[in-house]
Coordinates of C-alpha atoms in Angstrom, one line a residue:
X1 CA 156.4 149.1 -48.3
X2 CA 155.5 148.7 -44.7
X3 CA 152.0 150.1 -45.3
X4 CA 151.4 147.7 -48.1
X5 CA 152.4 144.8 -45.9
X6 CA 150.1 146.0 -43.1
X7 CA 147.3 146.4 -45.4
X8 CA 147.8 142.9 -46.8
X9 CA 148.0 141.4 -43.3
X10 CA 144.8 143.1 -42.2
X11 CA 142.8 141.6 -45.1
X12 CA 143.8 138.0 -44.5
X13 CA 141.0 137.3 -42.1
X14 CA 138.3 138.3 -44.5
X15 CA 139.5 136.4 -47.5
X16 CA 138.5 132.9 -48.7
X17 CA 140.1 130.0 -46.8
X18 CA 139.3 127.3 -49.4
X19 CA 136.8 125.6 -47.0
X20 CA 134.0 126.3 -49.4
X21 CA 135.3 123.6 -51.7
X22 CA 135.1 120.8 -49.2
X23 CA 131.9 118.6 -48.9
X24 CA 131.0 116.4 -45.9
X25 CA 128.3 113.7 -46.2
X26 CA 125.9 113.2 -43.3
X27 CA 122.6 111.6 -42.2
X28 CA 121.9 113.7 -39.0
X29 CA 122.8 117.1 -37.7
X30 CA 125.1 115.7 -35.0
X31 CA 127.5 114.5 -37.6
X32 CA 128.2 118.0 -38.7
X33 CA 130.5 120.7 -37.1
X34 CA 129.1 123.5 -35.1
X35 CA 127.2 126.0 -37.2
X36 CA 126.4 123.4 -39.8
X37 CA 123.3 121.3 -40.3
X38 CA 122.6 118.1 -42.3
X39 CA 120.5 118.9 -45.3
X40 CA 120.1 116.7 -48.4
X41 CA 122.7 114.3 -46.9
X42 CA 125.3 117.1 -46.8
X43 CA 126.6 119.3 -44.0
X44 CA 125.8 122.9 -44.9
X45 CA 126.2 126.1 -43.0
X46 CA 123.3 127.5 -41.0
X47 CA 122.3 131.0 -41.8
X48 CA 122.7 133.4 -38.9
X49 CA 120.5 136.4 -38.4
X50 CA 122.5 139.7 -39.2
X51 CA 121.9 143.4 -39.3
X52 CA 119.6 144.3 -42.1
X53 CA 121.2 145.7 -45.2
X54 CA 122.0 149.4 -45.2
X55 CA 124.2 149.3 -42.1
X56 CA 127.9 149.1 -42.0
X57 CA 129.6 145.9 -42.9
X58 CA 130.5 143.6 -40.1
X59 CA 134.0 143.0 -41.3
X60 CA 136.9 145.4 -40.8
X61 CA 137.5 147.9 -43.6
X62 CA 139.6 146.7 -46.5
X63 CA 141.5 150.0 -46.8
X64 CA 140.5 150.5 -50.4
X65 CA 138.7 153.4 -51.9
X66 CA 134.9 153.0 -52.4
X67 CA 134.5 151.2 -55.6
X68 CA 130.7 150.8 -55.7
X69 CA 131.0 147.0 -55.2
X70 CA 130.6 144.9 -52.1
X71 CA 133.2 145.1 -49.4
X72 CA 135.7 142.3 -49.1
X73 CA 134.8 141.6 -45.5
X74 CA 132.5 138.8 -44.3
X75 CA 128.8 139.3 -45.3
X76 CA 126.6 140.5 -42.4
X77 CA 123.6 138.3 -43.2
X78 CA 121.4 141.1 -44.3
X79 CA 119.5 138.9 -46.8
X80 CA 118.4 136.4 -44.1
X81 CA 115.9 136.5 -41.3
X82 CA 114.7 134.6 -38.2
X83 CA 112.7 131.4 -38.9
X84 CA 109.0 132.0 -39.4
X85 CA 107.6 128.7 -40.3
X86 CA 107.7 124.9 -39.7
X87 CA 108.2 122.3 -42.4
X88 CA 108.6 118.6 -42.6
X89 CA 112.2 117.8 -43.6
X90 CA 111.5 114.3 -45.1
X91 CA 108.6 112.2 -46.3
X92 CA 107.5 108.8 -45.0
X93 CA 106.7 105.7 -47.1
X94 CA 103.4 103.9 -46.3
X95 CA 103.7 102.1 -43.0
X96 CA 102.2 98.7 -42.0
X97 CA 100.0 99.1 -38.8
X98 CA 102.1 98.3 -35.8
X99 CA 105.3 99.3 -37.5
X100 CA 107.5 102.0 -35.9
X101 CA 108.3 104.7 -38.5
X102 CA 111.7 106.1 -39.4
X103 CA 112.6 109.5 -38.0
X104 CA 110.0 112.1 -39.0
X105 CA 112.0 115.4 -39.3
X106 CA 110.7 118.9 -38.8
X107 CA 112.7 122.1 -39.6
X108 CA 112.3 125.7 -38.7
X109 CA 112.6 127.7 -41.9
X110 CA 112.6 131.2 -43.1
X111 CA 110.1 132.7 -45.4
X112 CA 112.3 131.7 -48.3
X113 CA 112.1 128.1 -47.2
X114 CA 115.7 128.0 -45.9
X115 CA 116.5 126.2 -42.7
X116 CA 117.2 128.6 -39.9
X117 CA 118.1 127.9 -36.3
X118 CA 116.0 129.1 -33.4
X119 CA 117.5 131.5 -30.8
X120 CA 115.8 129.8 -27.8
X121 CA 114.5 126.2 -27.3
X122 CA 111.2 125.9 -29.1
X123 CA 108.6 123.2 -28.3
X124 CA 106.8 121.6 -31.2
X125 CA 103.3 120.2 -30.4
X126 CA 102.4 117.1 -32.4
X127 CA 99.0 116.1 -33.6
X128 CA 97.2 113.8 -36.1
X129 CA 93.9 113.8 -37.8
X130 CA 92.3 111.4 -37.4
X131 CA 94.1 110.4 -34.3
X132 CA 92.5 107.1 -33.5
X133 CA 95.1 104.4 -32.9
X134 CA 98.1 106.7 -33.5
X135 CA 100.9 107.4 -31.0
X136 CA 104.0 109.6 -31.2
X137 CA 107.3 108.5 -29.8
X138 CA 110.7 110.1 -29.0
X139 CA 112.7 107.0 -29.8
X140 CA 113.3 104.8 -32.8
X141 CA 112.0 101.7 -31.0
X142 CA 108.6 103.4 -30.3
X143 CA 108.9 102.9 -26.5
X144 CA 108.8 106.4 -25.2
X145 CA 105.5 108.1 -26.1
X146 CA 105.6 111.9 -26.6
X147 CA 103.1 114.6 -27.6
X148 CA 105.8 117.1 -28.3
X149 CA 109.5 117.5 -29.3
X150 CA 111.9 120.4 -28.9
X151 CA 114.1 122.3 -31.3
X152 CA 117.1 123.2 -29.2
X153 CA 118.5 126.8 -29.3
X154 CA 120.9 127.2 -32.2
X155 CA 119.4 124.2 -34.0
X156 CA 116.8 124.2 -36.8
X157 CA 115.6 120.6 -36.5
X158 CA 113.8 118.1 -34.3
X159 CA 112.6 114.5 -35.0
X160 CA 110.1 112.0 -33.7
X161 CA 108.7 108.6 -34.6
X162 CA 105.1 107.4 -35.0
X163 CA 103.2 104.2 -34.9
X164 CA 99.6 103.5 -35.8
X165 CA 97.1 100.6 -35.4
X166 CA 94.4 101.8 -37.7
X167 CA 94.6 101.3 -41.5
X168 CA 94.0 104.9 -42.7
X169 CA 95.7 108.0 -44.1
X170 CA 96.3 110.6 -41.4
X171 CA 97.4 114.2 -41.5
X172 CA 100.4 114.8 -39.2
X173 CA 100.6 118.3 -37.8
X174 CA 103.2 120.3 -35.9
X175 CA 102.6 123.7 -34.3
X176 CA 104.9 126.0 -32.3
X177 CA 104.4 129.5 -30.8
X178 CA 105.4 132.2 -33.3
X179 CA 105.8 129.8 -36.2
X180 CA 103.4 128.8 -39.0
X181 CA 102.4 125.2 -38.6
X182 CA 103.2 122.3 -40.9
X183 CA 101.2 119.2 -42.1
X184 CA 102.1 116.0 -43.9
X185 CA 100.1 113.0 -44.9
X186 CA 101.1 109.5 -43.7
X187 CA 99.4 106.3 -44.8
X188 CA 99.0 103.1 -42.7
X189 CA 98.2 99.9 -44.4
X190 CA 96.6 96.8 -42.8
X191 CA 98.9 93.9 -41.7
X192 CA 98.5 90.3 -42.8
X193 CA 95.1 88.7 -41.7
X194 CA 95.1 86.9 -38.4
X195 CA 91.4 86.2 -37.9
X196 CA 87.9 86.2 -39.3
X197 CA 84.9 88.2 -38.0
X198 CA 81.2 88.4 -38.8
X199 CA 80.5 92.0 -39.8
X200 CA 76.7 91.5 -40.0
X201 CA 74.7 90.9 -36.8
X202 CA 73.3 87.6 -35.7
X203 CA 69.9 86.9 -37.2
X204 CA 66.6 85.4 -36.1
X205 CA 64.5 84.1 -38.9
X206 CA 61.7 81.6 -39.5
X207 CA 62.6 78.0 -40.3
X208 CA 62.5 77.7 -44.1
X209 CA 63.1 81.5 -44.5
X210 CA 66.0 82.8 -46.5
X211 CA 68.4 84.9 -44.3
X212 CA 69.5 88.4 -44.9
X213 CA 73.0 88.9 -46.4
X214 CA 75.8 87.5 -44.1
X215 CA 79.3 89.0 -44.5
X216 CA 82.5 87.6 -43.0
X217 CA 85.7 89.7 -43.0
X218 CA 89.4 88.9 -42.7
X219 CA 91.1 91.2 -40.2
X220 CA 94.7 91.8 -38.9
X221 CA 95.7 91.7 -35.3
X222 CA 94.6 95.3 -34.8
X223 CA 91.1 94.7 -36.2
X224 CA 91.6 96.2 -39.6
X225 CA 90.1 94.7 -42.8
X226 CA 92.9 92.7 -44.3
X227 CA 93.5 90.7 -47.4
X228 CA 95.6 87.7 -48.5
X229 CA 98.0 88.0 -51.4
X230 CA 96.5 84.9 -53.0
X231 CA 92.9 83.5 -53.0
X232 CA 91.7 81.7 -49.9
X233 CA 88.8 79.3 -49.5
X234 CA 86.3 80.1 -46.7
X235 CA 84.4 76.9 -45.7
X236 CA 80.8 77.4 -44.4
X237 CA 79.5 75.1 -41.7
X238 CA 76.6 74.5 -39.4
X239 CA 75.5 71.5 -37.3
X240 CA 73.7 68.8 -39.4
X241 CA 70.8 68.8 -36.8
X242 CA 69.9 72.4 -37.8
X243 CA 69.3 71.4 -41.4
X244 CA 71.1 74.5 -42.7
X245 CA 72.0 75.1 -46.3
X246 CA 74.1 77.9 -47.8
X247 CA 73.3 80.0 -50.8
X248 CA 74.9 82.6 -53.1
X249 CA 71.8 84.6 -53.7
X250 CA 69.1 86.5 -51.6
X251 CA 66.4 84.1 -52.9
X252 CA 68.3 81.1 -51.6
X253 CA 68.3 79.3 -55.0
X254 CA 71.9 78.8 -55.8
X255 CA 73.5 76.5 -53.3
X256 CA 77.1 76.5 -52.1
X257 CA 79.3 75.2 -49.3
X258 CA 82.2 77.6 -49.5
X259 CA 83.2 81.0 -50.7
X260 CA 86.5 82.4 -52.0
X261 CA 88.4 85.4 -50.7
X262 CA 89.9 86.8 -53.8
X263 CA 93.4 88.3 -53.7
X264 CA 93.2 91.8 -52.3
X265 CA 89.6 91.3 -51.0
X266 CA 88.8 91.2 -47.3
X267 CA 85.1 90.0 -47.3
X268 CA 82.9 87.2 -48.5
X269 CA 79.1 87.2 -48.5
X270 CA 76.4 84.4 -48.5
X271 CA 72.9 83.5 -47.4
X272 CA 71.4 80.6 -45.5
X273 CA 68.2 78.9 -44.4
X274 CA 67.4 76.1 -42.1
X275 CA 64.8 73.5 -41.4
X276 CA 64.9 72.9 -37.6
X277 CA 64.0 75.6 -35.1
X278 CA 66.5 76.6 -32.4
X279 CA 69.8 78.3 -32.0
X280 CA 73.0 77.0 -33.7
X281 CA 76.5 78.1 -34.4
X282 CA 77.2 79.2 -38.0
X283 CA 80.9 78.9 -38.7
X284 CA 83.3 80.3 -41.3
X285 CA 86.7 78.6 -41.6
X286 CA 89.9 79.4 -43.5
X287 CA 91.5 76.0 -43.6
X288 CA 94.4 75.4 -41.3
X289 CA 94.5 79.0 -40.2
X290 CA 91.5 80.4 -38.3
X291 CA 87.8 80.3 -37.9
X292 CA 84.9 82.2 -36.4
X293 CA 81.3 81.4 -35.5
X294 CA 78.1 83.3 -34.8
X295 CA 75.0 82.2 -33.0
X296 CA 72.0 82.3 -35.2
X297 CA 68.3 81.5 -34.4
X298 CA 65.7 79.7 -36.4
X299 CA 62.2 80.2 -35.2
X300 CA 60.4 76.9 -35.2
X301 CA 57.8 76.4 -37.9
X302 CA 55.5 74.8 -35.2
X303 CA 55.1 76.4 -31.8
X304 CA 53.4 74.5 -29.0
X305 CA 52.1 75.5 -25.6
X306 CA 49.6 75.0 -22.8
X307 CA 47.2 77.3 -21.0
X308 CA 44.0 76.8 -19.0
X309 CA 40.8 78.3 -17.8
X310 CA 40.4 78.6 -14.1
X311 CA 37.0 77.6 -12.7
X312 CA 36.0 81.3 -12.6
X313 CA 37.2 82.6 -15.9
X314 CA 35.5 82.8 -19.3
X315 CA 38.4 84.3 -21.3
X316 CA 42.0 83.0 -21.4
X317 CA 44.9 84.6 -23.2
X318 CA 47.6 82.1 -24.1
X319 CA 51.0 83.6 -24.7
X320 CA 52.9 82.5 -27.8
X321 CA 56.7 82.6 -27.5
X322 CA 58.5 83.3 -29.6
X323 CA 55.9 85.5 -31.1
X324 CA 54.7 84.8 -34.6
X325 CA 56.1 87.0 -37.3
X326 CA 52.9 87.3 -39.5
X327 CA 49.4 86.2 -38.5
X328 CA 48.4 86.0 -42.2
X329 CA 51.0 83.2 -42.6
X330 CA 50.1 81.4 -39.4
X331 CA 47.4 78.8 -38.7
X332 CA 46.2 77.6 -35.3
X333 CA 45.3 74.0 -34.1
X334 CA 44.2 73.3 -30.6
X335 CA 42.5 70.8 -28.3
X336 CA 40.5 71.9 -25.2
X337 CA 39.3 69.4 -22.6
X338 CA 37.5 69.3 -19.3
X339 CA 35.4 66.9 -17.1
X340 CA 32.1 68.7 -17.5
X341 CA 28.7 67.9 -19.0
X342 CA 27.6 71.5 -19.7
X343 CA 28.5 72.9 -23.1
X344 CA 28.3 76.5 -21.9
X345 CA 31.4 75.6 -19.7
X346 CA 33.2 73.0 -21.7
X347 CA 32.8 74.2 -25.3
X348 CA 35.8 76.5 -26.2
X349 CA 36.8 78.5 -29.2
X350 CA 40.3 79.9 -29.7
X351 CA 41.8 82.4 -32.2
X352 CA 45.1 84.1 -32.9
X353 CA 44.4 87.7 -31.9
X354 CA 48.0 89.0 -31.8
X355 CA 51.4 87.8 -32.8
X356 CA 52.0 86.7 -29.3
X357 CA 48.5 85.9 -28.1
X358 CA 45.9 83.2 -28.6
X359 CA 42.6 84.3 -27.1
X360 CA 40.2 81.5 -26.0
X361 CA 36.7 82.0 -24.7
X362 CA 33.6 80.1 -23.4
X363 CA 30.1 81.1 -22.6
X364 CA 30.3 80.6 -18.8
X365 CA 32.7 79.6 -16.0
X366 CA 32.3 76.7 -13.6
X367 CA 35.1 74.2 -14.3
X368 CA 38.7 74.1 -15.3
X369 CA 39.6 73.6 -19.0
X370 CA 43.0 72.6 -20.2
X371 CA 44.2 73.7 -23.7
X372 CA 47.0 72.5 -25.8
X373 CA 47.7 74.8 -28.8
X374 CA 49.9 74.5 -31.9
X375 CA 50.6 77.1 -34.5
X376 CA 52.2 76.6 -37.9
X377 CA 53.9 79.5 -39.6
X378 CA 55.6 79.4 -43.0
X379 CA 57.6 82.2 -44.4
X380 CA 55.9 81.7 -47.8
X381 CA 53.3 79.5 -49.5
X382 CA 50.7 80.0 -46.8
X383 CA 47.9 82.5 -46.5
X384 CA 45.5 82.4 -43.5
X385 CA 42.3 84.4 -42.8
X386 CA 41.2 84.6 -39.2
X387 CA 37.5 85.2 -39.1
X388 CA 35.1 85.6 -36.1
X389 CA 31.6 84.2 -36.7
X390 CA 28.3 84.9 -34.9
X391 CA 25.1 83.0 -35.0
X392 CA 22.6 83.9 -37.7
X393 CA 20.2 81.0 -37.7
X394 CA 20.2 77.5 -39.2
X395 CA 22.7 78.6 -41.9
X396 CA 25.2 81.3 -41.4
X397 CA 26.8 82.6 -44.5
X398 CA 30.4 83.8 -43.7
X399 CA 32.1 86.1 -46.2
X400 CA 35.8 85.6 -46.7
X401 CA 38.3 87.4 -48.8
X402 CA 38.3 85.7 -52.1
X403 CA 40.7 82.7 -52.3
X404 CA 42.5 82.0 -55.5
X405 CA 41.3 78.4 -55.6
X406 CA 38.9 76.2 -53.6
X407 CA 41.3 73.3 -54.4
X408 CA 44.1 75.0 -52.5
X409 CA 42.0 76.0 -49.5
X410 CA 40.8 74.2 -46.3
X411 CA 39.0 75.3 -43.1
X412 CA 39.9 75.2 -39.4
X413 CA 37.1 75.9 -37.0
X414 CA 36.2 76.0 -33.3
X415 CA 33.1 77.2 -31.4
X416 CA 31.7 78.0 -28.0
X417 CA 28.0 77.6 -27.1
X418 CA 25.5 78.0 -24.3
X419 CA 23.1 75.4 -22.9
X420 CA 23.3 72.3 -20.7
X421 CA 23.0 69.5 -23.3
X422 CA 25.5 68.6 -25.9
X423 CA 23.3 68.4 -29.0
X424 CA 22.0 69.8 -32.2
X425 CA 22.9 73.5 -31.4
X426 CA 26.5 72.6 -30.7
X427 CA 27.5 70.5 -33.7
X428 CA 27.6 72.1 -37.2
X429 CA 29.1 71.7 -40.6
X430 CA 31.4 74.2 -42.1
X431 CA 31.8 74.2 -45.9
X432 CA 33.7 76.4 -48.4
X433 CA 31.0 76.9 -51.0
X434 CA 32.7 79.5 -53.1
X435 CA 35.8 81.5 -53.4
X436 CA 34.4 84.1 -51.0
X437 CA 31.9 82.3 -48.8
X438 CA 31.8 79.6 -46.1
X439 CA 28.4 78.2 -45.0
X440 CA 28.0 77.2 -41.4
X441 CA 24.9 75.0 -41.0
X442 CA 23.0 73.4 -38.0
X443 CA 20.3 70.8 -38.2
X444 CA 18.0 73.0 -36.2
X445 CA 19.5 76.4 -35.4
X446 CA 22.2 77.9 -33.3
X447 CA 21.4 79.9 -30.2
X448 CA 22.5 83.4 -29.4
X449 CA 25.5 82.2 -27.3
X450 CA 27.1 80.4 -30.2
X451 CA 30.3 82.0 -31.5
X452 CA 32.9 80.5 -33.7
X453 CA 36.5 81.2 -34.9
X454 CA 37.1 80.3 -38.5
X455 CA 40.3 80.0 -40.4
X456 CA 40.5 79.8 -44.2
X457 CA 43.9 78.3 -45.0
X458 CA 45.2 78.7 -48.5
X459 CA 48.4 77.2 -50.0
X460 CA 49.5 76.6 -53.6
X461 CA 51.3 73.5 -52.4
X462 CA 48.2 71.6 -51.3
X463 CA 45.3 70.0 -53.1
X464 CA 41.9 69.7 -51.3
X465 CA 39.0 67.4 -52.2
X466 CA 35.8 68.0 -50.2
X467 CA 32.3 66.6 -49.9
X468 CA 29.3 66.2 -47.7
X469 CA 27.8 62.8 -46.8
X470 CA 24.2 61.7 -46.6
X471 CA 22.5 61.1 -43.3
X472 CA 24.2 58.5 -41.1
X473 CA 21.7 56.3 -39.3
X474 CA 23.9 53.4 -38.1
X475 CA 27.3 53.3 -36.6
X476 CA 29.3 53.7 -39.8
X477 CA 29.2 55.4 -43.2
X478 CA 31.8 55.2 -45.9
X479 CA 32.6 57.6 -48.7
X480 CA 34.2 55.7 -51.7
X481 CA 35.2 56.2 -55.3
X482 CA 37.3 59.2 -54.6
X483 CA 40.3 60.3 -56.6
X484 CA 43.3 58.5 -55.1
X485 CA 45.7 60.3 -52.8
X486 CA 49.0 59.5 -51.2
X487 CA 48.1 58.7 -47.6
X488 CA 51.7 59.5 -46.5
X489 CA 51.1 63.2 -47.3
X490 CA 47.4 63.6 -46.8
X491 CA 45.3 64.6 -43.8
X492 CA 41.6 64.5 -43.0
X493 CA 39.4 67.1 -41.3
X494 CA 35.7 67.1 -40.9
X495 CA 32.7 68.7 -39.1
X496 CA 29.2 67.3 -38.7
X497 CA 25.7 68.2 -37.6
X498 CA 23.2 66.2 -35.7
X499 CA 19.5 66.1 -34.6
X500 CA 17.3 64.2 -32.2
X501 CA 19.7 64.9 -29.4
X502 CA 17.4 65.7 -26.5
X503 CA 18.8 62.9 -24.3
X504 CA 22.1 63.7 -22.5
X505 CA 24.1 61.0 -24.3
X506 CA 27.5 61.3 -25.8
X507 CA 28.2 58.2 -27.9
X508 CA 25.5 58.7 -30.6
X509 CA 26.6 62.3 -31.5
X510 CA 30.4 62.2 -31.7
X511 CA 32.4 60.7 -34.6
X512 CA 35.7 59.5 -35.8
X513 CA 36.9 59.9 -39.4
X514 CA 39.6 57.8 -41.0
X515 CA 41.3 57.7 -44.4
X516 CA 40.8 53.9 -44.8
X517 CA 42.4 53.8 -48.3
X518 CA 43.6 56.2 -51.0
X519 CA 40.1 56.4 -52.3
X520 CA 37.8 55.9 -49.3
X521 CA 36.9 57.7 -46.0
X522 CA 35.1 55.9 -43.2
X523 CA 33.2 57.7 -40.4
X524 CA 32.1 55.8 -37.3
X525 CA 30.5 56.3 -33.9
X526 CA 29.9 54.2 -30.8
X527 CA 33.4 52.8 -30.4
X528 CA 32.0 49.3 -30.5
X529 CA 28.7 50.1 -28.7
X530 CA 25.9 49.2 -31.1
X531 CA 23.3 51.1 -29.1
X532 CA 24.8 54.5 -30.0
X533 CA 22.5 55.3 -32.9
X534 CA 19.7 57.4 -31.4
X535 CA 20.8 60.7 -32.6
X536 CA 20.7 61.4 -36.4
X537 CA 24.0 62.4 -38.0
X538 CA 22.4 64.5 -40.7
X539 CA 25.6 65.5 -42.6
X540 CA 29.3 65.2 -42.4
X541 CA 31.4 67.9 -44.3
X542 CA 34.9 66.6 -44.9
X543 CA 38.1 67.8 -46.5
X544 CA 41.1 65.7 -47.6
X545 CA 44.2 67.8 -47.6
X546 CA 46.9 66.5 -49.9
X547 CA 50.1 68.3 -48.9
X548 CA 52.3 66.9 -51.7
X549 CA 56.0 67.6 -51.2
X550 CA 55.2 70.3 -48.6
X551 CA 54.5 67.8 -45.7
X552 CA 54.5 64.1 -44.8
X553 CA 51.8 62.6 -42.6
X554 CA 51.4 59.6 -40.3
X555 CA 48.0 58.3 -39.3
X556 CA 47.9 56.6 -35.9
X557 CA 44.6 55.0 -34.6
X558 CA 44.4 55.6 -30.8
X559 CA 42.1 53.7 -28.4
X560 CA 41.8 54.3 -24.7
X561 CA 39.5 52.0 -22.6
X562 CA 38.0 52.9 -19.3
X563 CA 39.5 53.8 -16.9
X564 CA 42.6 54.8 -18.9
X565 CA 43.1 58.5 -19.0
X566 CA 46.3 58.7 -21.1
X567 CA 48.8 56.5 -23.0
X568 CA 51.9 56.9 -25.2
X569 CA 52.1 55.9 -28.8
X570 CA 55.1 55.4 -31.1
X571 CA 55.6 57.2 -34.4
X572 CA 58.2 57.3 -37.1
X573 CA 60.8 59.9 -36.0
X574 CA 59.9 63.5 -36.9
X575 CA 61.3 67.0 -36.3
X576 CA 59.2 68.3 -33.4
X577 CA 60.0 71.9 -34.4
X578 CA 58.0 71.5 -37.6
X579 CA 55.5 68.9 -36.7
X580 CA 52.0 68.9 -35.1
X581 CA 49.3 66.3 -34.2
X582 CA 45.6 66.5 -34.1
X583 CA 42.4 64.4 -34.4
X584 CA 40.4 64.5 -37.6
X585 CA 37.1 65.6 -36.0
X586 CA 36.8 69.4 -35.3
X587 CA 34.1 71.7 -34.0
X588 CA 33.5 72.8 -30.3
X589 CA 36.9 72.8 -28.5
X590 CA 39.1 72.4 -31.6
X591 CA 40.6 69.5 -33.6
X592 CA 40.0 67.0 -30.8
X593 CA 37.0 64.8 -31.5
X594 CA 36.8 61.0 -31.7
X595 CA 34.1 58.4 -31.2
X596 CA 33.1 57.1 -27.8
X597 CA 31.1 54.2 -26.3
X598 CA 30.0 56.3 -23.3
X599 CA 26.2 56.5 -23.1
X600 CA 25.5 57.5 -19.5
X601 CA 25.9 61.2 -19.9
X602 CA 27.0 63.9 -22.4
X603 CA 30.4 64.6 -20.9
X604 CA 32.4 65.8 -23.8
X605 CA 35.7 65.2 -22.1
X606 CA 35.2 61.4 -22.6
X607 CA 35.6 61.9 -26.4
X608 CA 37.8 65.0 -26.6
X609 CA 41.5 64.2 -26.8
X610 CA 44.7 66.2 -26.1
X611 CA 47.7 65.1 -28.2
X612 CA 51.2 66.1 -27.3
X613 CA 54.4 65.2 -29.1
X614 CA 57.0 63.9 -26.7
X615 CA 60.3 64.1 -28.4
X616 CA 60.6 62.8 -32.0
X617 CA 59.4 59.2 -31.7
X618 CA 56.2 59.2 -29.6
X619 CA 53.2 61.2 -28.5
X620 CA 50.8 61.1 -25.5
X621 CA 47.1 61.0 -26.0
X622 CA 45.0 61.9 -23.0
X623 CA 41.4 62.8 -22.1
X624 CA 39.9 64.6 -19.1
X625 CA 37.1 62.0 -18.5
X626 CA 38.3 58.4 -18.6
X627 CA 34.7 57.1 -19.2
X628 CA 34.0 54.3 -21.7
X629 CA 36.1 53.6 -24.7
X630 CA 37.3 56.4 -27.0
X631 CA 38.9 56.0 -30.4
X632 CA 40.6 58.8 -32.4
X633 CA 42.2 58.9 -35.7
X634 CA 45.2 61.1 -35.1
X635 CA 47.4 62.6 -37.8
X636 CA 51.0 63.7 -37.3
X637 CA 52.0 66.3 -40.0
X638 CA 55.7 67.1 -40.5
X639 CA 56.0 70.2 -42.7
X640 CA 58.8 70.8 -45.1
X641 CA 60.2 74.4 -45.0

């Protein structure tokens, strides 16, 4: 009886206590008793490493005979092992950028995916891929940054927090010595929009040209593309002075003044074009919330500049800034002027030779020559051929690339020349005689020093009528019976040739041309001096250029009496960035000729004008030689983009 009682007493320690039937809820390990961990919101016993199976049981013998079954002592853990791997103990919902995460839990586990404590403190190194904008923290307020956390000895778990500022999905990683690493994806979403940004760069484009695509994006406080839950209107604005319009298509055909950010969308796109050259602020505005602007640049349709020959130079390169975009869409007007009576020094020709260069030349040096140049470039609707011409006798036939229509083409011309008398080998007519030929004709013949720069200007927007007059023997000749044109959108250009010019006189060989009515043109010489008829004006080749809707014109008669060198003249307001001014007579020294009363010498500078727009409501007309009376018919052309 005593033996039985002793045996019973000895077996009490290894028998069940009833604790297995109790359950304790938890959220963290520290809420559980020693030897327990919080798993699946319940305190569960940790496994402890034991002696591998095959050794004696850890509990005292039960005193019974071997029965082939398990001993009744406490199991020795023979079916467990040390932790071999890391695993994330919970998953994270998508986070908003800037938000501190809940605790991210990492466990040390066995090969059978069971939590198992470490025997010594184990450092877990934290990483993220991509890592941009992401920081790990020790605390729930995300105030204490950390690159690692520690699983303490006897525990199987560690936790950390994370915060990101980039909207993306990252791969969180943990590694520890002796344990397989673990990875888990975590997604960060953009926060609510707080601002707008231009995602396309600022543009520089010609006035009248359609821009490249412009994109504006809504972003959150961290710079992530962000969207509104409901549609938002984005207003598009630019200063009225820039003449900017907005469009929905890359051809700038469908106009608009606003775009809509659809729900869930972060970007809007549009196009623009402007009329007035210069830099301006392009703005996008979400009403009553935020706005953004970007500095855009419109290249002026008309560029203007000055350059000059020194007394010792025969070639001058005038710099064009900003540079032209395309010479085949750019035409050149200029006026050159000097106080000199020798054509080999005063006669100048100029040509566009590079996008940023106008090259001017003369036969010989000897005096200063001032040049005012104007270029006109259109992004479309203009085709220009730049052609050098050399002397080939009384008539020089100049081949040109075939133009589509003579009615849509006009000529610009300038020339240099040798010699000491301004006469029959300086003045010439230039006439487009076919789609592929221009005839340059003298009354006698050109000399070997004569060189010209010719431009054939073609545009489908213009309509050109042309003709050649009979000989002019008096001081005036009128061309009448022409098809009517609108004088508010039409310009006149002409060239002429002369003979009987041996005497060094100016007034009988220089002319002024004027559109005196929609159906007539009047050419005159002498500027009121009736004696200026010695030279014979053998022919005048003229072109009326009707611009239609592509430009508007103003015709301003200008008179300067001796000894007046310059004066200002009023015009109806224009946009200077798309306007130019010239005289109707062209030839040596550009589009600068008028009539003169000066008969004492052949100083060309008494009849050559330089015309400069001064702001939008006036221009200055000047001459190098304030001798006699000079009259010009000037034309201001304001182009439409």
